[in-house]
N, CA, C and O atoms as CSV, one atom per row, in Angstrom:
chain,resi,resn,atom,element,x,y,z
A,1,UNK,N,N,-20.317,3.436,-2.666
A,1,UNK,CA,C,-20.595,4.047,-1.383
A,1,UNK,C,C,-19.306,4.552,-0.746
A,1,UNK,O,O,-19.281,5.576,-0.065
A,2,UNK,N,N,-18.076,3.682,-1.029
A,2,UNK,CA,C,-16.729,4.159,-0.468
A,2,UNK,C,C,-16.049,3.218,0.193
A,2,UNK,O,O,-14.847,2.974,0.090
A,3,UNK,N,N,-16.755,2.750,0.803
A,3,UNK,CA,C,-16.449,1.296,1.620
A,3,UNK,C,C,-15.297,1.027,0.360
A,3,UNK,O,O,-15.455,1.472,-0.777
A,4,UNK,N,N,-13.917,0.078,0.868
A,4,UNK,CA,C,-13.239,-0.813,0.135
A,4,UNK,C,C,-13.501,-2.054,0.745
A,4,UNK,O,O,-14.133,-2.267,1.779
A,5,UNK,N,N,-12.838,-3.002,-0.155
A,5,UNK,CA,C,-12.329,-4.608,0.769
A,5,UNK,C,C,-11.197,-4.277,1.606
A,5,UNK,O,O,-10.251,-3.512,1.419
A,6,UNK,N,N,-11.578,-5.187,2.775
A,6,UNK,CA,C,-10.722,-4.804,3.748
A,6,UNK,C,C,-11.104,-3.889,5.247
A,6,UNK,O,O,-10.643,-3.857,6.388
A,7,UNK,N,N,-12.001,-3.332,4.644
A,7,UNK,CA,C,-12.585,-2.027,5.421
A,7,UNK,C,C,-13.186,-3.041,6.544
A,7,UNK,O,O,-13.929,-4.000,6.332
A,8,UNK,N,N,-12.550,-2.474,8.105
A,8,UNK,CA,C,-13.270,-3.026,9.084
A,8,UNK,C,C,-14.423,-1.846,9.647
A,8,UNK,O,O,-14.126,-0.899,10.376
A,9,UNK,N,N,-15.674,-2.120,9.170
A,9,UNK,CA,C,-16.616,-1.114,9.620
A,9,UNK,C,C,-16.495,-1.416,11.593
A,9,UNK,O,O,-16.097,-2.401,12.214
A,10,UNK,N,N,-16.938,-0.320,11.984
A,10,UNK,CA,C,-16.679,0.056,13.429
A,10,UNK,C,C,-17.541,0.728,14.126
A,10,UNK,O,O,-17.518,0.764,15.356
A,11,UNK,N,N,-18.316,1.277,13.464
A,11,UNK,CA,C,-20.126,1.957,13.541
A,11,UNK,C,C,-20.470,2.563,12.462
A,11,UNK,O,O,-19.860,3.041,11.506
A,12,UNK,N,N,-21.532,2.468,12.766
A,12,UNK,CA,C,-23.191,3.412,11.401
A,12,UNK,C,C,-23.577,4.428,12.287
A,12,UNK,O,O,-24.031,4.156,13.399
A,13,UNK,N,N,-23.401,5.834,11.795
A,13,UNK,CA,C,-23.641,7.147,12.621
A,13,UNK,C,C,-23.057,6.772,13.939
A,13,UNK,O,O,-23.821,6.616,14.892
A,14,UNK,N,N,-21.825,6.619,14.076
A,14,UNK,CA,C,-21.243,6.386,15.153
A,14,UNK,C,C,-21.619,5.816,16.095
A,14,UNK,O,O,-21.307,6.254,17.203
A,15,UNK,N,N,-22.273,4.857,15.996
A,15,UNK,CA,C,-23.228,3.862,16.793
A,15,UNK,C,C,-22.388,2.167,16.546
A,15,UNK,O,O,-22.735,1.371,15.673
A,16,UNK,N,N,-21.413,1.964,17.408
A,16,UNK,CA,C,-20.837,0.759,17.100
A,16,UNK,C,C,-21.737,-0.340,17.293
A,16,UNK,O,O,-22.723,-0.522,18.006
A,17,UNK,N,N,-20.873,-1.272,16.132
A,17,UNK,CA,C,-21.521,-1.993,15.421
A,17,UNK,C,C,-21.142,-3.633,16.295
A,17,UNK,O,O,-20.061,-4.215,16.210
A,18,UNK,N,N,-21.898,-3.932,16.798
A,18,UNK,CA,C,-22.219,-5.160,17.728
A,18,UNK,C,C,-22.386,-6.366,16.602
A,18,UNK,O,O,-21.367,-7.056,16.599
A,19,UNK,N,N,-23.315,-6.790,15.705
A,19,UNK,CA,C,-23.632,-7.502,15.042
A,19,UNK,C,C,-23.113,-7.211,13.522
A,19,UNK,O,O,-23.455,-6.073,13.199
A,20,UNK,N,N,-22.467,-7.812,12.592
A,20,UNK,CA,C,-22.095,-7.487,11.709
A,20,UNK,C,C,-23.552,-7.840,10.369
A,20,UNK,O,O,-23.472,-7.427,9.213
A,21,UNK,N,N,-24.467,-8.461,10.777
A,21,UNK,CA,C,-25.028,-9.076,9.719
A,21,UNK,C,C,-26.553,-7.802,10.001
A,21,UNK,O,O,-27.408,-7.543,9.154
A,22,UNK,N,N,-26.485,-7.310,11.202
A,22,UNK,CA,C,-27.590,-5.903,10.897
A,22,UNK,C,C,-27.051,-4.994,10.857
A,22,UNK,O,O,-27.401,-4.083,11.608
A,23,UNK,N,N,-25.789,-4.790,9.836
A,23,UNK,CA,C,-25.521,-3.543,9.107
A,23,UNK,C,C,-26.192,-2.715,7.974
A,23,UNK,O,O,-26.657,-1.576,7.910
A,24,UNK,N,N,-26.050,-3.774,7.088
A,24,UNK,CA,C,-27.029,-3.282,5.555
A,24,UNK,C,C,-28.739,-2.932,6.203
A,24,UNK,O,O,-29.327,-2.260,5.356
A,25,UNK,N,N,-29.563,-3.185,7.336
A,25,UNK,CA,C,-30.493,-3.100,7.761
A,25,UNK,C,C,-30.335,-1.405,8.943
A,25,UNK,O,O,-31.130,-0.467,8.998
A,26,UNK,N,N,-29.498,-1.527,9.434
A,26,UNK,CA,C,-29.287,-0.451,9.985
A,26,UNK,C,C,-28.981,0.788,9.085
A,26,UNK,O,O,-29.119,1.913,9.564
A,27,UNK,N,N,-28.528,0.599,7.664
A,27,UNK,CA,C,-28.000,1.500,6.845
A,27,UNK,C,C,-29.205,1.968,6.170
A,27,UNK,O,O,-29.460,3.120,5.819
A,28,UNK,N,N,-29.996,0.786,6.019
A,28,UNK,CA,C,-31.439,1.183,4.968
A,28,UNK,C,C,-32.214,1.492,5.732
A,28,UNK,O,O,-32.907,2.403,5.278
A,29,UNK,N,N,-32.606,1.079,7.143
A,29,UNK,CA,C,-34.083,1.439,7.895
A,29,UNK,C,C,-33.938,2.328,8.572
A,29,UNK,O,O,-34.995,2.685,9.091
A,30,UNK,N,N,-32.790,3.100,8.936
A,30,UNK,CA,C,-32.238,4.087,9.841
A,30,UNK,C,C,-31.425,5.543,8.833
A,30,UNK,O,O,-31.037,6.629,9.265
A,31,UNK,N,N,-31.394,4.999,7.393
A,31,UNK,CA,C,-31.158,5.873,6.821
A,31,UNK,C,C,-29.844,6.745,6.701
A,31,UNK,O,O,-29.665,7.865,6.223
A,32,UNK,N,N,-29.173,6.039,7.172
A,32,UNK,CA,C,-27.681,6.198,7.877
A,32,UNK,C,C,-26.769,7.204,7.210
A,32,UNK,O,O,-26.492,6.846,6.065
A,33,UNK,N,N,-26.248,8.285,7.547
A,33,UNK,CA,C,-25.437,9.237,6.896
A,33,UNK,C,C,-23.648,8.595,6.934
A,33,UNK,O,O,-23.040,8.720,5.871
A,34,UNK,N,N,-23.019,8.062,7.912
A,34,UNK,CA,C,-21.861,7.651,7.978
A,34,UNK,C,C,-21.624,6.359,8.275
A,34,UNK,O,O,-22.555,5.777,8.832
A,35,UNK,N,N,-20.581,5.708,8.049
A,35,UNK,CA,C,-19.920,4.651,8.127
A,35,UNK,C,C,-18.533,4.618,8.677
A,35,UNK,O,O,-17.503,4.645,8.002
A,36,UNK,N,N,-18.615,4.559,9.914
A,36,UNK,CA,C,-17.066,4.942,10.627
A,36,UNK,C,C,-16.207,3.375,10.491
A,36,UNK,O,O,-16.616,2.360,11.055
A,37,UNK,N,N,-14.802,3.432,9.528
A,37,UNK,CA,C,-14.387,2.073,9.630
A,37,UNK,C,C,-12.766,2.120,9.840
A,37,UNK,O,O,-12.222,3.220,9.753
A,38,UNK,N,N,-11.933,0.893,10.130
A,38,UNK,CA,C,-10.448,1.127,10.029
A,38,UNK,C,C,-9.976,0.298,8.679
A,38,UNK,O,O,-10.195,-0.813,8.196
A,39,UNK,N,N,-9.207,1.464,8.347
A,39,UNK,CA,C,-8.479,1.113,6.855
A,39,UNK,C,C,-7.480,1.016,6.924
A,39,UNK,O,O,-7.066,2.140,7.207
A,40,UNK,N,N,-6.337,0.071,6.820
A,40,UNK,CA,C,-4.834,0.093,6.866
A,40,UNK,C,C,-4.366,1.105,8.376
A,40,UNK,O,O,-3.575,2.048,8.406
A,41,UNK,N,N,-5.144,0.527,9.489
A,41,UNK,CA,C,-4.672,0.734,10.535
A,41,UNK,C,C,-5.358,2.220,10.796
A,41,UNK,O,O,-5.451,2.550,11.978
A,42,UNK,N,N,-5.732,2.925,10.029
A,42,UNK,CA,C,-6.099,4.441,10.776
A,42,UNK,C,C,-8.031,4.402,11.130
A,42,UNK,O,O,-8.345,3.233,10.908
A,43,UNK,N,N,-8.671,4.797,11.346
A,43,UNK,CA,C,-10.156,5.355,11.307
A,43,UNK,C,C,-10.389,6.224,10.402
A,43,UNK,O,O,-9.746,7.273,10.432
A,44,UNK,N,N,-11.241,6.026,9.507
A,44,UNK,CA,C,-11.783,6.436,8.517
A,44,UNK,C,C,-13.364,7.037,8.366
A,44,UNK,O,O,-14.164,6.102,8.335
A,45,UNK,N,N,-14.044,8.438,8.260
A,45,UNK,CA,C,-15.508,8.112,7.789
A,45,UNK,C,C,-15.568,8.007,6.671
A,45,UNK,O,O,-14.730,8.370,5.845
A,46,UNK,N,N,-17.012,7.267,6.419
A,46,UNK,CA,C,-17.155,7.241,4.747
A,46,UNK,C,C,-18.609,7.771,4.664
A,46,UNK,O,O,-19.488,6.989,5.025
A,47,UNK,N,N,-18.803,8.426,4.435
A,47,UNK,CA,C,-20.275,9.569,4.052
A,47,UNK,C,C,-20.887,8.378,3.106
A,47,UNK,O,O,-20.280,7.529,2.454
A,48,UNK,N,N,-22.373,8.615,3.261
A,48,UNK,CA,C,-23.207,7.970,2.562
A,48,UNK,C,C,-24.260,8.553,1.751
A,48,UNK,O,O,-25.333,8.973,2.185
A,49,UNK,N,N,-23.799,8.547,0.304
A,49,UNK,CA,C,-24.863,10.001,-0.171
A,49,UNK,C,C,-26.406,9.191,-0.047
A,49,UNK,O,O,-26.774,8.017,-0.082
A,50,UNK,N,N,-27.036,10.466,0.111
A,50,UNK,CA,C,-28.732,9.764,-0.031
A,50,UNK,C,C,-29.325,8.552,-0.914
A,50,UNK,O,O,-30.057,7.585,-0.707
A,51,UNK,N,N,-28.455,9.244,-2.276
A,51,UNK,CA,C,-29.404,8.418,-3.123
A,51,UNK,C,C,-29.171,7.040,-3.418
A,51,UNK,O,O,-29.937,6.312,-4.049
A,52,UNK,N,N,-27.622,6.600,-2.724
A,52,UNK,CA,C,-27.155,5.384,-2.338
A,52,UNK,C,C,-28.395,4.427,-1.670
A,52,UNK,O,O,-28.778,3.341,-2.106
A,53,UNK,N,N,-28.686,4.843,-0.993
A,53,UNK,CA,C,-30.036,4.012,0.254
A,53,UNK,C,C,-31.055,3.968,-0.976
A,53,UNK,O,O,-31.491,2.831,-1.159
A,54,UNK,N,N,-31.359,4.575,-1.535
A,54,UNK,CA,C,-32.628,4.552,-2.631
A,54,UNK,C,C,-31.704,3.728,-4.061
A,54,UNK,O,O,-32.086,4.130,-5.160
A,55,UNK,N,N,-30.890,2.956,-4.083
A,55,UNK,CA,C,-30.712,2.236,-5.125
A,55,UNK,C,C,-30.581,1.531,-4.301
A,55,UNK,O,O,-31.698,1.018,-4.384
A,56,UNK,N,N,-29.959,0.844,-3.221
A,56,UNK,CA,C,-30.331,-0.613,-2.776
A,56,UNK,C,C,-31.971,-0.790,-2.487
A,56,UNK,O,O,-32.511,-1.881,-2.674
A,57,UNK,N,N,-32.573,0.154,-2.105
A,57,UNK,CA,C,-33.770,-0.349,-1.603
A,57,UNK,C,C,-34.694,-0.622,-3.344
A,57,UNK,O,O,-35.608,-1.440,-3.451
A,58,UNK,N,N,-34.362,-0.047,-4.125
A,58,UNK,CA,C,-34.870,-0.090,-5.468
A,58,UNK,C,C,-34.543,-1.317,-6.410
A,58,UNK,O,O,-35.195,-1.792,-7.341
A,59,UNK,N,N,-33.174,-1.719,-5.802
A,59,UNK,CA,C,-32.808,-3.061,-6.209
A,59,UNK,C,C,-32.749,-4.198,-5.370
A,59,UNK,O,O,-32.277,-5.322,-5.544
A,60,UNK,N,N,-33.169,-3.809,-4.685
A,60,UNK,CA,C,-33.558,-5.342,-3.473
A,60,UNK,C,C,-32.206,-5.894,-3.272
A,60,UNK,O,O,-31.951,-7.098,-3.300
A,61,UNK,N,N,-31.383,-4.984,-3.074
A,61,UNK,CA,C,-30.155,-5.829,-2.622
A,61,UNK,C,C,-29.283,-5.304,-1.318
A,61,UNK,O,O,-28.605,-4.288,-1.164
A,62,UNK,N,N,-29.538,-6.255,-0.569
A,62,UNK,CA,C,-29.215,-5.982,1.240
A,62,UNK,C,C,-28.057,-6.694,1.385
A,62,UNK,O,O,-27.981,-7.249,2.481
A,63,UNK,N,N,-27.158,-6.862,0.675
A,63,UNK,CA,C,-26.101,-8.166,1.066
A,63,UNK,C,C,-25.168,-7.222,-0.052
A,63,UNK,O,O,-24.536,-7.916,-0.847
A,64,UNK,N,N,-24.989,-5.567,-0.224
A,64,UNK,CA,C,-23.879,-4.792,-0.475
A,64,UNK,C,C,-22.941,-4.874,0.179
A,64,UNK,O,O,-21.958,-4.363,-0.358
A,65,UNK,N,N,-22.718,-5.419,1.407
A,65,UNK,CA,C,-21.548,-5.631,1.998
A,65,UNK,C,C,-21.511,-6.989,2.851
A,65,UNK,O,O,-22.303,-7.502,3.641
A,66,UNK,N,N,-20.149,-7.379,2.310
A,66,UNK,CA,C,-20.004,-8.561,2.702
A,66,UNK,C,C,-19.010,-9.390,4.096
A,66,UNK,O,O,-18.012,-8.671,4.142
A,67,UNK,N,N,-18.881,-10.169,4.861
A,67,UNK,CA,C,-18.049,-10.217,5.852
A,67,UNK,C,C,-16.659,-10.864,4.643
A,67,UNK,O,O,-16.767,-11.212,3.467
A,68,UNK,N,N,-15.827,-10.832,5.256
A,68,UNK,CA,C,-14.378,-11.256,4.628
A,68,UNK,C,C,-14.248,-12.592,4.869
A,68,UNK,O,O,-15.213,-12.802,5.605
A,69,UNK,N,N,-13.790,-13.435,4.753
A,69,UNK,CA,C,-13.529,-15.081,5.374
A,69,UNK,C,C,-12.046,-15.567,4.743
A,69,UNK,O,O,-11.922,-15.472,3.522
A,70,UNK,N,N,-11.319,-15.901,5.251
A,70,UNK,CA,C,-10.211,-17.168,4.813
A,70,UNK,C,C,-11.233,-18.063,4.246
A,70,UNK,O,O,-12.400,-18.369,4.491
A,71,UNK,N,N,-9.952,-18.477,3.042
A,71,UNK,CA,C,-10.532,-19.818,1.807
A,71,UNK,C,C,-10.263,-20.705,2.877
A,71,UNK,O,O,-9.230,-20.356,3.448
A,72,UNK,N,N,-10.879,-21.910,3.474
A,72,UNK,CA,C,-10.517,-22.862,3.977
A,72,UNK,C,C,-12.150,-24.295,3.683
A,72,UNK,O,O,-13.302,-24.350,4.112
A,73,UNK,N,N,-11.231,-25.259,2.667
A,73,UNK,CA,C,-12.542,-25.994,2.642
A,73,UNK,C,C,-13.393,-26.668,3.843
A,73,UNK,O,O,-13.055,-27.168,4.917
A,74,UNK,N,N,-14.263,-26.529,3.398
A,74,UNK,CA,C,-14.876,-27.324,4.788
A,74,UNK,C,C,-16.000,-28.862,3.821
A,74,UNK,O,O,-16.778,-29.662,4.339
A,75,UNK,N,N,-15.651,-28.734,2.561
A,75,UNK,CA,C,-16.493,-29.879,2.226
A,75,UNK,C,C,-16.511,-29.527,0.815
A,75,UNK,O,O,-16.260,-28.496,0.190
A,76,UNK,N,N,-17.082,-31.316,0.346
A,76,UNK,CA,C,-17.098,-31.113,-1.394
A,76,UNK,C,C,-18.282,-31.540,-1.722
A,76,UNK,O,O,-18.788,-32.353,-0.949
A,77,UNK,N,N,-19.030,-31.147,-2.892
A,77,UNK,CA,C,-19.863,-31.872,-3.348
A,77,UNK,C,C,-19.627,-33.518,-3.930
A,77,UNK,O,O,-18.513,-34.023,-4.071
A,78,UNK,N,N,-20.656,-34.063,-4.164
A,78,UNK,CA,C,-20.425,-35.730,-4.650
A,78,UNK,C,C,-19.148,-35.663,-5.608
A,78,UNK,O,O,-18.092,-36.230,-5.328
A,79,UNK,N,N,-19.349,-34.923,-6.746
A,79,UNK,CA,C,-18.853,-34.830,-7.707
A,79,UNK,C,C,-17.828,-33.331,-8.093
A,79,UNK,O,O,-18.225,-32.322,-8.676
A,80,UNK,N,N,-16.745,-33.540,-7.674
A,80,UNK,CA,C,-15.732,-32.136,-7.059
A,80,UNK,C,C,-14.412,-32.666,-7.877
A,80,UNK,O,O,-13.785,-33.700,-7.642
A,81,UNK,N,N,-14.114,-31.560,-9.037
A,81,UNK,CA,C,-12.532,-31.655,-9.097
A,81,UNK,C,C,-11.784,-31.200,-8.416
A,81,UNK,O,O,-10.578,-31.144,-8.655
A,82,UNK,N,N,-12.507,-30.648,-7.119
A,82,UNK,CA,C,-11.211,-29.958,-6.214
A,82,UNK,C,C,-10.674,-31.486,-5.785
A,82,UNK,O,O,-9.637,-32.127,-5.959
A,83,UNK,N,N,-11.734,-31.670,-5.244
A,83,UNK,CA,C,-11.560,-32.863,-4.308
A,83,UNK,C,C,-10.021,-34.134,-5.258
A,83,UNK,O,O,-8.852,-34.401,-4.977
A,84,UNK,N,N,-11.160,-34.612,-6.590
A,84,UNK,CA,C,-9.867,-34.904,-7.736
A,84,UNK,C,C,-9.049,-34.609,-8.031
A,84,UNK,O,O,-8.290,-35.240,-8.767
A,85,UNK,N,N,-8.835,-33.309,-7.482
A,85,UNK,CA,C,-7.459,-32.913,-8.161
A,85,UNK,C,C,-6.489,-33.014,-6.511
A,85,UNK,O,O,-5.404,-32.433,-6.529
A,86,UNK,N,N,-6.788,-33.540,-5.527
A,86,UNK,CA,C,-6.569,-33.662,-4.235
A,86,UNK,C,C,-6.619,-32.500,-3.114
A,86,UNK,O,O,-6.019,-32.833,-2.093
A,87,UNK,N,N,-7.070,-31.497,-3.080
A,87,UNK,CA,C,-7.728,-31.078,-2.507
A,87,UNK,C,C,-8.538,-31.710,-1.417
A,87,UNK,O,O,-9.264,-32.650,-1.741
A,88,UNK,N,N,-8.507,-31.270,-0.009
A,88,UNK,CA,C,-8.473,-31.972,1.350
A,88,UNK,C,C,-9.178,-30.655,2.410
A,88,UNK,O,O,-8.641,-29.592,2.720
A,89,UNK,N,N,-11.067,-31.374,2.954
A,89,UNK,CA,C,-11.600,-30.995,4.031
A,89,UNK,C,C,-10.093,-30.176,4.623
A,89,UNK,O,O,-8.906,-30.496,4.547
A,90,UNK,N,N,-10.823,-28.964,5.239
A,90,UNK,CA,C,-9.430,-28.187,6.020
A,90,UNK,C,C,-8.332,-27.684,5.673
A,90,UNK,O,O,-7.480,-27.107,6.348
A,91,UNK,N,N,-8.385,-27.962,4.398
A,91,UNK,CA,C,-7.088,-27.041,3.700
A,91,UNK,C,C,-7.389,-25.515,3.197
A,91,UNK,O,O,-8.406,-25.050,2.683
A,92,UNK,N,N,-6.177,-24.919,3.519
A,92,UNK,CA,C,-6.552,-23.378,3.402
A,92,UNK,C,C,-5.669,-23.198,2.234
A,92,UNK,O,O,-4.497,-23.561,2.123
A,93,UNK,N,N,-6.672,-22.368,1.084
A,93,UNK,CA,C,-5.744,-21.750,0.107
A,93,UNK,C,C,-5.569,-20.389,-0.026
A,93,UNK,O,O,-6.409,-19.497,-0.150
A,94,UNK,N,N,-4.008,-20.337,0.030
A,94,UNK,CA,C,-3.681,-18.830,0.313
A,94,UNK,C,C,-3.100,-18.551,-1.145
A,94,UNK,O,O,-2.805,-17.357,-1.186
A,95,UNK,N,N,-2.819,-19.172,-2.348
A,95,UNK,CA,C,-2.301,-18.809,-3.505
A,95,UNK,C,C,-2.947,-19.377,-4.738
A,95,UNK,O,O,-3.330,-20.535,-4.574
A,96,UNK,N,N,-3.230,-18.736,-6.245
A,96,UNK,CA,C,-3.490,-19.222,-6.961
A,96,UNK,C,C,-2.843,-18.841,-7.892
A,96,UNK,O,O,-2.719,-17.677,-8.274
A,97,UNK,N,N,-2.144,-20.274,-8.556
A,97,UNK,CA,C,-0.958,-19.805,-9.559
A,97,UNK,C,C,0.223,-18.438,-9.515
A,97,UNK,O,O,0.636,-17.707,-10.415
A,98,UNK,N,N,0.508,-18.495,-8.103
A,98,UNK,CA,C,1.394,-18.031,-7.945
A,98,UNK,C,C,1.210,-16.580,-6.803
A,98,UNK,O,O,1.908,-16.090,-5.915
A,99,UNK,N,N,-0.162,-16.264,-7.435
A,99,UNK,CA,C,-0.971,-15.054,-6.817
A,99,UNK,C,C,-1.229,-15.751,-5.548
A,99,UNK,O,O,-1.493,-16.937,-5.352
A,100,UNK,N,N,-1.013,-14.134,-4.196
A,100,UNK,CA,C,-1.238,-14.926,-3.113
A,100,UNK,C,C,-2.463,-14.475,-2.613
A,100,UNK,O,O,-2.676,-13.305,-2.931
A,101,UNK,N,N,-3.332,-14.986,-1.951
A,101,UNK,CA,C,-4.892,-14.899,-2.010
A,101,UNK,C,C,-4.847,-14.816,-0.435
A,101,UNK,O,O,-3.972,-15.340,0.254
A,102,UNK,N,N,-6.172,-13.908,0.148
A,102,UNK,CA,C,-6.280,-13.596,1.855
A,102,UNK,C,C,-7.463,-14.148,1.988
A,102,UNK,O,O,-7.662,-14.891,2.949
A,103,UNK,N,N,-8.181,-13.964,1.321
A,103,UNK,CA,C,-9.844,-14.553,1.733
A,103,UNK,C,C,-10.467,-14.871,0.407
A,103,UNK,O,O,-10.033,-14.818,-0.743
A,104,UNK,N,N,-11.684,-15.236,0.951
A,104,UNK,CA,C,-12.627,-15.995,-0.328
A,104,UNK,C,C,-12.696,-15.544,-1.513
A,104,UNK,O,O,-12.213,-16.181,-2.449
A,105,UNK,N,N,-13.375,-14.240,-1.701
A,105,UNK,CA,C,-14.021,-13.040,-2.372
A,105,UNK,C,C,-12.647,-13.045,-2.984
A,105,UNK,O,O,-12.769,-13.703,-4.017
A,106,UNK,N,N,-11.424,-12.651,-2.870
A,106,UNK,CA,C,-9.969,-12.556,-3.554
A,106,UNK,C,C,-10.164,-13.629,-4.508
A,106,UNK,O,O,-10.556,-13.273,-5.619
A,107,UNK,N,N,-9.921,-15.210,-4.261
A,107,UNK,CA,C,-9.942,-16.273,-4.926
A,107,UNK,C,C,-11.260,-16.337,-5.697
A,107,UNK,O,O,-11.072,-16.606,-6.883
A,108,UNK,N,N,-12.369,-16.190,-5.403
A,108,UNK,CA,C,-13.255,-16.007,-6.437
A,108,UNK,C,C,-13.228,-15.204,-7.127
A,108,UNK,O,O,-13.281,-15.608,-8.288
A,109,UNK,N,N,-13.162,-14.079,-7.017
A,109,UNK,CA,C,-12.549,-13.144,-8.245
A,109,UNK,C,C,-11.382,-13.393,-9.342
A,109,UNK,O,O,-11.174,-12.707,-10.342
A,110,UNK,N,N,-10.852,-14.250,-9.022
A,110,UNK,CA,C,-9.352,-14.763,-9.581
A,110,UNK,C,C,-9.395,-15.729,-10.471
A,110,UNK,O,O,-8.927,-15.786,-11.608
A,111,UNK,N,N,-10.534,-17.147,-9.304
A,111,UNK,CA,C,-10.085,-18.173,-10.646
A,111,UNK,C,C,-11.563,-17.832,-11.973
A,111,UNK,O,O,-11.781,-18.841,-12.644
A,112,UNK,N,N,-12.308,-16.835,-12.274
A,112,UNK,CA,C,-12.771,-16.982,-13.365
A,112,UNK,C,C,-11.575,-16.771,-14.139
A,112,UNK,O,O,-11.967,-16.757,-15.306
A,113,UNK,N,N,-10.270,-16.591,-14.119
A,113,UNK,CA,C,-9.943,-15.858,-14.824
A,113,UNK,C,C,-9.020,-17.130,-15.452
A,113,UNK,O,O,-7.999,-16.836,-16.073
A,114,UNK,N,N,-9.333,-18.303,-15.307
A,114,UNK,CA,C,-8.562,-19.696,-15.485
A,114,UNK,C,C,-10.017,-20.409,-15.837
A,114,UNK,O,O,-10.255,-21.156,-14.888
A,115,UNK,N,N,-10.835,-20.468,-16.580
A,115,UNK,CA,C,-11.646,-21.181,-17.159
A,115,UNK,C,C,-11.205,-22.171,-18.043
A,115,UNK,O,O,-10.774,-21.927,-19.170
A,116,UNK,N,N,-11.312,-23.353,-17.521
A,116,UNK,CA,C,-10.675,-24.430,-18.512
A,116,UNK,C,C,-9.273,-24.046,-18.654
A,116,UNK,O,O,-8.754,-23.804,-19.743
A,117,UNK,N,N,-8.636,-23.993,-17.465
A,117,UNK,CA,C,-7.560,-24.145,-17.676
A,117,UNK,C,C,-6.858,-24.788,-16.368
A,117,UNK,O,O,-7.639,-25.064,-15.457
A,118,UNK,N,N,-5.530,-25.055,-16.161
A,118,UNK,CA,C,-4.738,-26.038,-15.398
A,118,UNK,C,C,-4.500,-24.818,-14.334
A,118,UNK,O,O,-4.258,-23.702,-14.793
A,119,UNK,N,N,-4.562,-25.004,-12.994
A,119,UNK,CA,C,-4.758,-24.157,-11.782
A,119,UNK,C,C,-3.420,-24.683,-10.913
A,119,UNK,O,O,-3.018,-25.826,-11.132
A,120,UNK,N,N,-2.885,-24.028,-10.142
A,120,UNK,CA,C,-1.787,-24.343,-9.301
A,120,UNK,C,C,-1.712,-23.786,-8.190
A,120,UNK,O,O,-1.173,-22.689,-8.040
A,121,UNK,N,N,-2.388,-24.652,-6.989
A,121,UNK,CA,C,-2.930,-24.129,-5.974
A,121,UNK,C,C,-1.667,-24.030,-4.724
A,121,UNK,O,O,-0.772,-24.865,-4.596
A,122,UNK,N,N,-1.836,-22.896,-3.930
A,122,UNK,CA,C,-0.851,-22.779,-3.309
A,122,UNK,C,C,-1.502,-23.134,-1.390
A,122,UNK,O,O,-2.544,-22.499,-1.226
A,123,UNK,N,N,-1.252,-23.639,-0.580
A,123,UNK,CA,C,-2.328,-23.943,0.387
A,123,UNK,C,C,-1.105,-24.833,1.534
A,123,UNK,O,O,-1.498,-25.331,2.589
C-alpha cells in the first residue's frame, strides 16, 4: 500500500485520525483514497490503489497495519526461558546480539533468525 514502519499515520482522506484502532475500518468501509502520514519528520501522502481495499476485504485481513510498541516485558508464561535465562517483569529490550532494536515487530522479526541458538540480550 506504501505505508512503511515507522509511518505515523495522521488522517484517511484527510480526515484526522482520533482513534488509531478504526483505521483499517475507516480504510475498508469508507473506501479511502489517501493516507496522510509523517515520515522522518516531513508529511507524506500515500495513495491507495483500489484494488488494495479488494484484497484485504478478500482476505479477511483488517489488522494490515499495526500500532508500534517498545519491547518491554510485562509477564511470563509458567514455563519461560526468558524468564530462565533472567529476564525480569519491566525490562525493556533495546538490543539483540548486538543489533539495536526500537519496538516489538523489530525484535520479532530478528530473533527467528537465532533458532536454537545462544541470544545476547541488550536491555
Amino acid at each position: 500500500m506504501g505505508l512503511r514502519n515507522g509511518d505515523k499515520i495522521i488522517s484517511v482522506d484527510n480526515i484526522v485520525v482520533e482513534d488509531f484502532s478504526k483505521i483499517p475500518a475507516q480504510i475498508i468501509l469508507d473506501r479511502a483514497k489517501s493516507i496522510q502520514v509523517e515520515r522522518d519528520g516531513k508529511h507524506i501522502n500515500v495513495n491507495i490503489a483500489p484494488e488494495f481495499i479488494g484484497k484485504i476485504i478478500k482476505n479477511k485481513s483488517p489488522d494490515f497495519i499495526k500500532p508500534r510498541f517498545p519491547f518491554e516485558i510485562g509477564g511470563f508464561p509458567k514455563k519461560s526461558a526468558a524468564k530462565d535465562a533472567g529476564l525480569k517483569v519491566d525490562d525493556k529490550i533495546i538490543g539483540l546480539n548486538g543489533k539495536w532494536i526500537n519496538y516489538y515487530d523489530e525484535f520479532r522479526d530478528e530473533i527467528v533468525k537465532y533458532k536454537n541458538k545462544t541470544i545476547k540480550f541488550q536491555f
